[in-house]
PDB file of C-alpha atoms in Angstrom:
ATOM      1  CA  UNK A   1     289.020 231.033  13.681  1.00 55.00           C
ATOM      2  CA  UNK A   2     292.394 231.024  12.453  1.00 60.00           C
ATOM      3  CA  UNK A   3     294.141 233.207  10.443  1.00 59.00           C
ATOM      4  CA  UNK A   4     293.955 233.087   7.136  1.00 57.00           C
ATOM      5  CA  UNK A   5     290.528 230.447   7.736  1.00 61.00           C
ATOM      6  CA  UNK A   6     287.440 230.918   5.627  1.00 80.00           C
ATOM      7  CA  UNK A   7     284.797 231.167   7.520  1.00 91.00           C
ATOM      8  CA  UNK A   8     281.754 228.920   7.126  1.00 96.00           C
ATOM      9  CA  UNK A   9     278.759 230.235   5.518  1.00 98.00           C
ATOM     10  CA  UNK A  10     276.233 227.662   4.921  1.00 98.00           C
ATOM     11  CA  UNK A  11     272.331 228.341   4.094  1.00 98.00           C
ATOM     12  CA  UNK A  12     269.861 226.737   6.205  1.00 98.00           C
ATOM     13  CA  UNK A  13     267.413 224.755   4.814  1.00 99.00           C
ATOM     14  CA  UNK A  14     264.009 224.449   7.238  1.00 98.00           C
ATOM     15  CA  UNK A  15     261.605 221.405   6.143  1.00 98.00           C
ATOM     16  CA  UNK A  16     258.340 221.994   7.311  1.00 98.00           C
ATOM     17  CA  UNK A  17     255.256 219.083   7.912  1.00 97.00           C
ATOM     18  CA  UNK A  18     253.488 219.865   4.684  1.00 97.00           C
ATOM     19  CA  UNK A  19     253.932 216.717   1.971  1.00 97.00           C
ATOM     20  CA  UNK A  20     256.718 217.332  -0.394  1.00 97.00           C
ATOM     21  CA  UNK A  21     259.951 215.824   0.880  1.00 98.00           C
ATOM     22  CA  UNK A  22     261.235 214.763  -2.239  1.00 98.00           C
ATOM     23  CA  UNK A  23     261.756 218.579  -2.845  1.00 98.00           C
ATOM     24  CA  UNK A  24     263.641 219.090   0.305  1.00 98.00           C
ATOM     25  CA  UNK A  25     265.823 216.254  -1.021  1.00 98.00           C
ATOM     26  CA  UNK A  26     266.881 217.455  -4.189  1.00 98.00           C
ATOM     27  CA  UNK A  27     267.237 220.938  -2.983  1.00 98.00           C
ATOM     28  CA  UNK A  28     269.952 219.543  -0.276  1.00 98.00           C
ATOM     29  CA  UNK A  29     271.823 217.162  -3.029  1.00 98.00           C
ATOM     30  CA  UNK A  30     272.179 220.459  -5.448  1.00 98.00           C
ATOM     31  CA  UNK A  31     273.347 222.394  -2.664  1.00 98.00           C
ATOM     32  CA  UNK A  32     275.946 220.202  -1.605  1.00 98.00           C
ATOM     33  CA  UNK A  33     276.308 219.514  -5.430  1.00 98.00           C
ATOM     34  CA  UNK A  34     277.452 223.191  -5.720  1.00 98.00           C
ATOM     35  CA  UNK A  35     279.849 223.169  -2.957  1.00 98.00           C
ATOM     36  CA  UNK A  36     277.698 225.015  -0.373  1.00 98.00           C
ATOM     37  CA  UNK A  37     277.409 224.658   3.425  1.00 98.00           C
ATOM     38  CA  UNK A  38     274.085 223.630   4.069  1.00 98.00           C
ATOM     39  CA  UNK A  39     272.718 224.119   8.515  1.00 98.00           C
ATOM     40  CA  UNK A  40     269.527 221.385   8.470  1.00 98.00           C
ATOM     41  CA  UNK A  41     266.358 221.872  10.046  1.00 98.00           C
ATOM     42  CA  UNK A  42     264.256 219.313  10.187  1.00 98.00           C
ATOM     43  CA  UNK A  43     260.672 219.772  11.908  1.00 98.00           C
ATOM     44  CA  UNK A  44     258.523 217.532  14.557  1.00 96.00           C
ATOM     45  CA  UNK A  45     255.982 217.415  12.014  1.00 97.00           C
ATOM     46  CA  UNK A  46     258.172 216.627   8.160  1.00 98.00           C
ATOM     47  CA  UNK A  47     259.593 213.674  10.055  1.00 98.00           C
ATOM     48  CA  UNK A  48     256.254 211.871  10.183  1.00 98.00           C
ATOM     49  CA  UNK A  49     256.208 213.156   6.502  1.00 98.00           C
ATOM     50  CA  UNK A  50     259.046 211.929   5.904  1.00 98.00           C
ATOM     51  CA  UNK A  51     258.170 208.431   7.923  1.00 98.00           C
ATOM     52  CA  UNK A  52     254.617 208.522   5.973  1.00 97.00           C
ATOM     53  CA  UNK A  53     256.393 209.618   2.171  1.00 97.00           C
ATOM     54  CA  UNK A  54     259.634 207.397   2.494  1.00 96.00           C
ATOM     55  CA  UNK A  55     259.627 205.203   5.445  1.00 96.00           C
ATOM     56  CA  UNK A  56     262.355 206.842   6.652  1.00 97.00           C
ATOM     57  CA  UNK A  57     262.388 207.729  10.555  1.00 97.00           C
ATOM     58  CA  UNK A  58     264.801 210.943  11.192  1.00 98.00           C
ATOM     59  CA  UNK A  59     266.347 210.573  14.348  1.00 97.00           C
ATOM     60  CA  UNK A  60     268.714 213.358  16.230  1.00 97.00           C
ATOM     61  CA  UNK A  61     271.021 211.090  17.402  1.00 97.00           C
ATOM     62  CA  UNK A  62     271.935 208.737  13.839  1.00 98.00           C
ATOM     63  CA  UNK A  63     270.808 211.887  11.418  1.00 98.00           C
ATOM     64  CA  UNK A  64     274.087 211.185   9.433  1.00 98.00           C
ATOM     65  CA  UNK A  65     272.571 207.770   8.228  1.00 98.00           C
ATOM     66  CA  UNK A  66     269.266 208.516   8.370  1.00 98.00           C
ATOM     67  CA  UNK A  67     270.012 212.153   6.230  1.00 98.00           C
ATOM     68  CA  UNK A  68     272.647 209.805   3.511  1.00 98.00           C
ATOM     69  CA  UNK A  69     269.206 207.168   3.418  1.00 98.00           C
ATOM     70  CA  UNK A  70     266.844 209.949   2.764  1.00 98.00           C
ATOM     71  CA  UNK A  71     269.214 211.700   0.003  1.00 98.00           C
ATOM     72  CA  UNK A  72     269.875 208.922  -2.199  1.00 98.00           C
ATOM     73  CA  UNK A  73     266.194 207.769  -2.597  1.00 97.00           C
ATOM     74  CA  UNK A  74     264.519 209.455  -6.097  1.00 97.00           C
ATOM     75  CA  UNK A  75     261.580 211.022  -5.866  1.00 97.00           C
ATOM     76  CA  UNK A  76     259.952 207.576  -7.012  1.00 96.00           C
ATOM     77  CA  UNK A  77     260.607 205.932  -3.687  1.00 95.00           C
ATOM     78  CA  UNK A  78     263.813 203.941  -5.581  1.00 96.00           C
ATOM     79  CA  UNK A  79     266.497 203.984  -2.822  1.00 96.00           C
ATOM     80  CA  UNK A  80     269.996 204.227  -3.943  1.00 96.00           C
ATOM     81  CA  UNK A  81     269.593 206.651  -6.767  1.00 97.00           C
ATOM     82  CA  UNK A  82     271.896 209.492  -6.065  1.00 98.00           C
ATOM     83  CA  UNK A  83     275.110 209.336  -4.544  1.00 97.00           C
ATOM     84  CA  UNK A  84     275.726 211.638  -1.490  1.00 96.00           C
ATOM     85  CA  UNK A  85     278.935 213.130   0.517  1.00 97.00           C
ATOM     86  CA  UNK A  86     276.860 214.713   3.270  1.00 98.00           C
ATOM     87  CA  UNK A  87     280.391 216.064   4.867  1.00 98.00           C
ATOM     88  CA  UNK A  88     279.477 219.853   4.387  1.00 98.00           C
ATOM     89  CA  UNK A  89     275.858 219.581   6.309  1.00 98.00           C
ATOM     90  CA  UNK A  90     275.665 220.513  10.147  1.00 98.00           C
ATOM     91  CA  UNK A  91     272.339 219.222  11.504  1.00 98.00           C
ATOM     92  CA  UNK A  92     270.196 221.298  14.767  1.00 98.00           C
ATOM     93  CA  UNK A  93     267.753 219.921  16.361  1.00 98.00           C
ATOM     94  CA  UNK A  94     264.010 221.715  15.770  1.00 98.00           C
ATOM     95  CA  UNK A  95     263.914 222.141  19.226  1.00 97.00           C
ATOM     96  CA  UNK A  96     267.039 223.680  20.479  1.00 98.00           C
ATOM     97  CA  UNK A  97     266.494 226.870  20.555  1.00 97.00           C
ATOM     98  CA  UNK A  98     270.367 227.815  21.274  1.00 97.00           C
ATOM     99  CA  UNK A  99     271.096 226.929  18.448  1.00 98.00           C
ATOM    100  CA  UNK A 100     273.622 228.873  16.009  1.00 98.00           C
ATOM    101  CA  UNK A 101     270.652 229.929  13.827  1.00 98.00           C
ATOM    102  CA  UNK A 102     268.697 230.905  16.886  1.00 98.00           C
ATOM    103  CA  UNK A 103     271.081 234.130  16.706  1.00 98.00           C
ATOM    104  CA  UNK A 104     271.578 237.331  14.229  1.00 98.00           C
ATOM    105  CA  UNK A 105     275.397 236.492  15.013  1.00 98.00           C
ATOM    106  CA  UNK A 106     275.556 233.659  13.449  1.00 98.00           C
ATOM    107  CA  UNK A 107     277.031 234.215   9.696  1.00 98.00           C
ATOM    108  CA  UNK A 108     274.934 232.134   7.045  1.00 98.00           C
ATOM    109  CA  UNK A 109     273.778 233.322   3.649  1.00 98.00           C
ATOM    110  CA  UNK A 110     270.025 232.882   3.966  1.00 98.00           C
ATOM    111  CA  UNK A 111     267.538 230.493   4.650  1.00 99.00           C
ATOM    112  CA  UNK A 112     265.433 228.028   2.430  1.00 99.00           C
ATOM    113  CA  UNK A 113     261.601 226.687   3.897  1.00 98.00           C
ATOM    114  CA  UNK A 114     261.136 223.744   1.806  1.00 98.00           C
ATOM    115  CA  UNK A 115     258.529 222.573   1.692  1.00 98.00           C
ATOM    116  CA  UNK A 116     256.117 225.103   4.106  1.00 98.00           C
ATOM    117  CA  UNK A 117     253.330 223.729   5.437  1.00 98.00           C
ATOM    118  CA  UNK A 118     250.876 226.976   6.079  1.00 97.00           C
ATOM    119  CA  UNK A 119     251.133 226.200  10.030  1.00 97.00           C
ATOM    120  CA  UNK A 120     255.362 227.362   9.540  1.00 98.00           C
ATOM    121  CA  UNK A 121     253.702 230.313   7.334  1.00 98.00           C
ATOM    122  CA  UNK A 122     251.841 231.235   9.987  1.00 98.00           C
ATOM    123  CA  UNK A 123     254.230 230.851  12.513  1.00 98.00           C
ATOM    124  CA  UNK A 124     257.195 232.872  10.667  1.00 98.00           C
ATOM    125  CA  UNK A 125     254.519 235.441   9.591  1.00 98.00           C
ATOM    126  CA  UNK A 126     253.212 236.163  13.004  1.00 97.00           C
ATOM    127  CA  UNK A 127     256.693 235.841  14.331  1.00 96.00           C
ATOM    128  CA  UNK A 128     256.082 233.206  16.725  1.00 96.00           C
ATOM    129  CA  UNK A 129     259.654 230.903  16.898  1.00 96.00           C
ATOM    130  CA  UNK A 130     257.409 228.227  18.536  1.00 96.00           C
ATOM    131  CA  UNK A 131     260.851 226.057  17.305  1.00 98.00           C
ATOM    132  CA  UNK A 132     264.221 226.538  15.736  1.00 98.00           C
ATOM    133  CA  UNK A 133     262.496 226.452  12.084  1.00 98.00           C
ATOM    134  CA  UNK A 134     260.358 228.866  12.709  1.00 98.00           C
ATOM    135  CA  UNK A 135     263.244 231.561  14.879  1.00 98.00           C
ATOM    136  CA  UNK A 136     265.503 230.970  12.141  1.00 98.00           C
ATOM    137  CA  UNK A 137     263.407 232.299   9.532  1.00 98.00           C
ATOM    138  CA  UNK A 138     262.515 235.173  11.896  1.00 98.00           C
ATOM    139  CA  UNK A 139     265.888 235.921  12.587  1.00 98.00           C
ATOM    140  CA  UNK A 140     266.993 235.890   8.704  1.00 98.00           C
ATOM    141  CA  UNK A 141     264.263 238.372   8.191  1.00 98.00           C
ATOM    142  CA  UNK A 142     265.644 240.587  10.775  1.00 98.00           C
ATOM    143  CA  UNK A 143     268.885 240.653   9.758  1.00 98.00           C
ATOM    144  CA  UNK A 144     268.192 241.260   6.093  1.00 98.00           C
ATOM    145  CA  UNK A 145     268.881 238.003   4.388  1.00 98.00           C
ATOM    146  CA  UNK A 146     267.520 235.725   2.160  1.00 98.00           C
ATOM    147  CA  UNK A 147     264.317 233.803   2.964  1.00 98.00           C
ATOM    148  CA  UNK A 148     262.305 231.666   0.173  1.00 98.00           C
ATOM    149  CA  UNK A 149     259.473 229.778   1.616  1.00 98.00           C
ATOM    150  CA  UNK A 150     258.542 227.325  -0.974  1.00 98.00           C
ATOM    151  CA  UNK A 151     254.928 226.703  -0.055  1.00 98.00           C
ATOM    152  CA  UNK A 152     253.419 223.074  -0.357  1.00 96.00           C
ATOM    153  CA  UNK A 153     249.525 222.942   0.289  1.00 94.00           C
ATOM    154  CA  UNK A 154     246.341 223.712  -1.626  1.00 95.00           C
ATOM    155  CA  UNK A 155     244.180 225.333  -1.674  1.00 96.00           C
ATOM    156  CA  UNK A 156     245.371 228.433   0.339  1.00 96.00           C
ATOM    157  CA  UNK A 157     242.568 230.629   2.233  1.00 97.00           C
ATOM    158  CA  UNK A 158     242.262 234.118   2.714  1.00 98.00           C
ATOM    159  CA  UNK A 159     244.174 233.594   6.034  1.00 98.00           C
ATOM    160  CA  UNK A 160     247.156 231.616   4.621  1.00 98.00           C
ATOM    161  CA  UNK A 161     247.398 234.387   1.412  1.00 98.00           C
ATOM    162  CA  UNK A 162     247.068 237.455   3.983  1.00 98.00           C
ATOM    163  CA  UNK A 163     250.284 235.547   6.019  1.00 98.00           C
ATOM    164  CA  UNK A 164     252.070 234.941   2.528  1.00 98.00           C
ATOM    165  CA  UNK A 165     251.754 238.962   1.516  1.00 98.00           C
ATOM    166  CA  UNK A 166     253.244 239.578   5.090  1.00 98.00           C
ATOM    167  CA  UNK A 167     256.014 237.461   4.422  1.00 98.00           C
ATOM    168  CA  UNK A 168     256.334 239.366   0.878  1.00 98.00           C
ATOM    169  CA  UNK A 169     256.372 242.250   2.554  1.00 98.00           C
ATOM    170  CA  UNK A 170     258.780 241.547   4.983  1.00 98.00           C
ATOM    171  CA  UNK A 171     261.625 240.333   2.048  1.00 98.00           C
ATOM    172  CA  UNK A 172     260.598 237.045   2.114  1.00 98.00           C
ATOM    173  CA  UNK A 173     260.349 235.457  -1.520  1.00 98.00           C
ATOM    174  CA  UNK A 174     257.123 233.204  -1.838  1.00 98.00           C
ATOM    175  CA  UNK A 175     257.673 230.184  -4.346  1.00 98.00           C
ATOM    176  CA  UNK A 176     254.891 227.638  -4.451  1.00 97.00           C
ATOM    177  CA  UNK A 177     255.915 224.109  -4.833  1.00 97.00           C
ATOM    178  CA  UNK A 178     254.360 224.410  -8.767  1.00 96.00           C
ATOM    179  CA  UNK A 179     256.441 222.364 -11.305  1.00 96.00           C
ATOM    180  CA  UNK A 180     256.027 223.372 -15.312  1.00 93.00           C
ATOM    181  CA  UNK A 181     256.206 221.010 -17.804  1.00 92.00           C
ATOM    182  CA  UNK A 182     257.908 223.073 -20.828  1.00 90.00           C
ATOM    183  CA  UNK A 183     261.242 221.684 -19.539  1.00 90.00           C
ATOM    184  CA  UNK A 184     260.135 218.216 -21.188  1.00 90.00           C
ATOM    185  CA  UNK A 185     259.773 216.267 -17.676  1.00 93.00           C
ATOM    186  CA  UNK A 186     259.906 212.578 -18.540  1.00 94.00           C
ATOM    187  CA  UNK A 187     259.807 211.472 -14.347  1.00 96.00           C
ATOM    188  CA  UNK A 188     258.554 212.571 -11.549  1.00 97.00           C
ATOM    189  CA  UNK A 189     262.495 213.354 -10.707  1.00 97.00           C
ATOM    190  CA  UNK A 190     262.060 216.262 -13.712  1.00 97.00           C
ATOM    191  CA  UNK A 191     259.167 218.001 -11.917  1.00 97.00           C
ATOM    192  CA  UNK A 192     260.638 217.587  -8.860  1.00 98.00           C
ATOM    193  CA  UNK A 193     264.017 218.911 -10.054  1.00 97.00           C
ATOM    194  CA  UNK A 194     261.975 222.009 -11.963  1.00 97.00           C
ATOM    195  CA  UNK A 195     260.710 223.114  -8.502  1.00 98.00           C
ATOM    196  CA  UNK A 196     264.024 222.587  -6.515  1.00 98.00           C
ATOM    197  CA  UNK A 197     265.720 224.286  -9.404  1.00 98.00           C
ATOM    198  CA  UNK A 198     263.308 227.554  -8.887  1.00 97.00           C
ATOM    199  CA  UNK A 199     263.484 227.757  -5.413  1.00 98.00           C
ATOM    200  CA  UNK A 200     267.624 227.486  -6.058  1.00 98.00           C
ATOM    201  CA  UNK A 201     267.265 230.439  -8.708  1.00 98.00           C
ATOM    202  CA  UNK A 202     265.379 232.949  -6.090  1.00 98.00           C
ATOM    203  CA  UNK A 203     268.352 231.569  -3.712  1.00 98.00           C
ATOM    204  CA  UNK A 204     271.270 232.336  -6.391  1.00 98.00           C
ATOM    205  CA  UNK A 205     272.561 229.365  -6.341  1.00 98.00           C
ATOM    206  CA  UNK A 206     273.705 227.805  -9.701  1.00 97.00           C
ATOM    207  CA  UNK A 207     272.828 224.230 -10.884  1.00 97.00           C
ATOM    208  CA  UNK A 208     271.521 222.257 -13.933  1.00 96.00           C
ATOM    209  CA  UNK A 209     268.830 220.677 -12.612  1.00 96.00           C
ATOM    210  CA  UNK A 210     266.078 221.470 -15.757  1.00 95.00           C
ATOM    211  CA  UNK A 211     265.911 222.795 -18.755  1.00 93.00           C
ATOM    212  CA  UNK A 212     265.751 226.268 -18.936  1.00 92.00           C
ATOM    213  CA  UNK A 213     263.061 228.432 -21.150  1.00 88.00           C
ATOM    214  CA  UNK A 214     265.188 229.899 -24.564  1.00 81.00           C
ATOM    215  CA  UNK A 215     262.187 231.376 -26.611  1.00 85.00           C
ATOM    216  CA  UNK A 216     261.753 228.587 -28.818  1.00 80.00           C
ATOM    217  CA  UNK A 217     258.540 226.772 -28.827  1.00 85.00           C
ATOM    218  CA  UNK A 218     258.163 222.844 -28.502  1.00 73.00           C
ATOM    219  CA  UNK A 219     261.879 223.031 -27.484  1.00 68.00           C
ATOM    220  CA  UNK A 220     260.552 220.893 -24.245  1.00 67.00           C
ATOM    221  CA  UNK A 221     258.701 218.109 -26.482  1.00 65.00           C
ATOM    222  CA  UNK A 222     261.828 217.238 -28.596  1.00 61.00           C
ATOM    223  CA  UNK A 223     263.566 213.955 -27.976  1.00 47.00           C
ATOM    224  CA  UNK A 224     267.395 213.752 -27.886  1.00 46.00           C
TER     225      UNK A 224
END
């Protein structure tokens, strides 16, 4: 690095194979939206979710068009919706493992799990780093940094809530993938946004993307 260079520090965002890719999607446009770095992630398992949710395939080697594709689709399945620089995104494959996230050295400023299927749970829980996804979110644990796993699946057995304590334990904040409706969602895009905007909030990260609770009821039912 030169002198005088800022160095990157980009959060890494980890999807997982549980359903919920439009969440992954609007957490990625706010990031970029708020001039972060963002290191992608993207499982063996999300991209048949992704195949199965969008129709999108997510291929290593044309990621760029395949990532711009996924971005500007709403979370209706309308492509084209949101217009997205993707400059500031660095993309690893889930199963290189020599990654710059592989390593403690690496500088980022946390790491985002959205959304986490309860097989990554398990697999960051019991430490395993079966891929990149999973030794990523084992090595920002390690090293003291923010993890939020935003959990996707229902309903959760005893095995999956004993793994999600551990992970609460270990620093790790738990979000489930729960939207509210006192922000007065009108679309699917509004819930979606509500939980992207949560799992941004635990990350401290700023954005506008819903309507935020002021004490006032029925503030969420008014039209404007």
């Amino acid at each position: 690095m030169n002198p005088g260079q800022t160095q990157r520090r980009p959060w890494i965002v980890g999807v997982s194979g549980a359903s919920g890719t439009p969440y992954a999607a609007a957490v990625l446009r706010a990031l970029l939206d708020a001039g972060e770095s963002v290191d992608l992630v993207v499982s063996r398992a999300s991209r048949l979710t992704l195949l199965d949710e969008t129709g999108i395939s997510f291929r290593d080697a044309h990621w760029q068009s395949d990532l711009r594709e996924w971005l500007a689709r709403g979370a209706d399945g309308k492509p084209g919706t949101f217009d997205v620089r993707i400059d500031a995104v660095r993309h690893w494959s889930a199963g290189d493992l020599a990654a710059g996230p592989s390593s403690g050295s690496y500088p980022v400023k946390g790491m985002l799990i959205v959304p986490a299927s309860t097989a990554c749970v398990a697999g960051v829980a019991l430490g395993l780093s079966k891929d990149l996804l999973q030794r990523a979110a084992s090595v920002t644990l390690k090293e003291g940094r923010k993890l939020v796993v935003a959990v996707r699946e229902t309903p959760l057995n005893g095995q999956t809530l004993r793994h999600l304590v551990s992970l609460d334990d270990a620093g790790a904040t738990v979000l489930p993938a729960s939207p509210a409706f006192y922000a007065g969602a009108t679309h699917i895009q509004d819930l979606v946004d509500f939980v992207a905007g949560r799992i941004l909030d635990a990350a401290g990260v700023e954005h506008g993307l819903y309507r935020r609770w002021e004490g006032e009821l029925g503030g969420g039912s008014r039209t404007t």
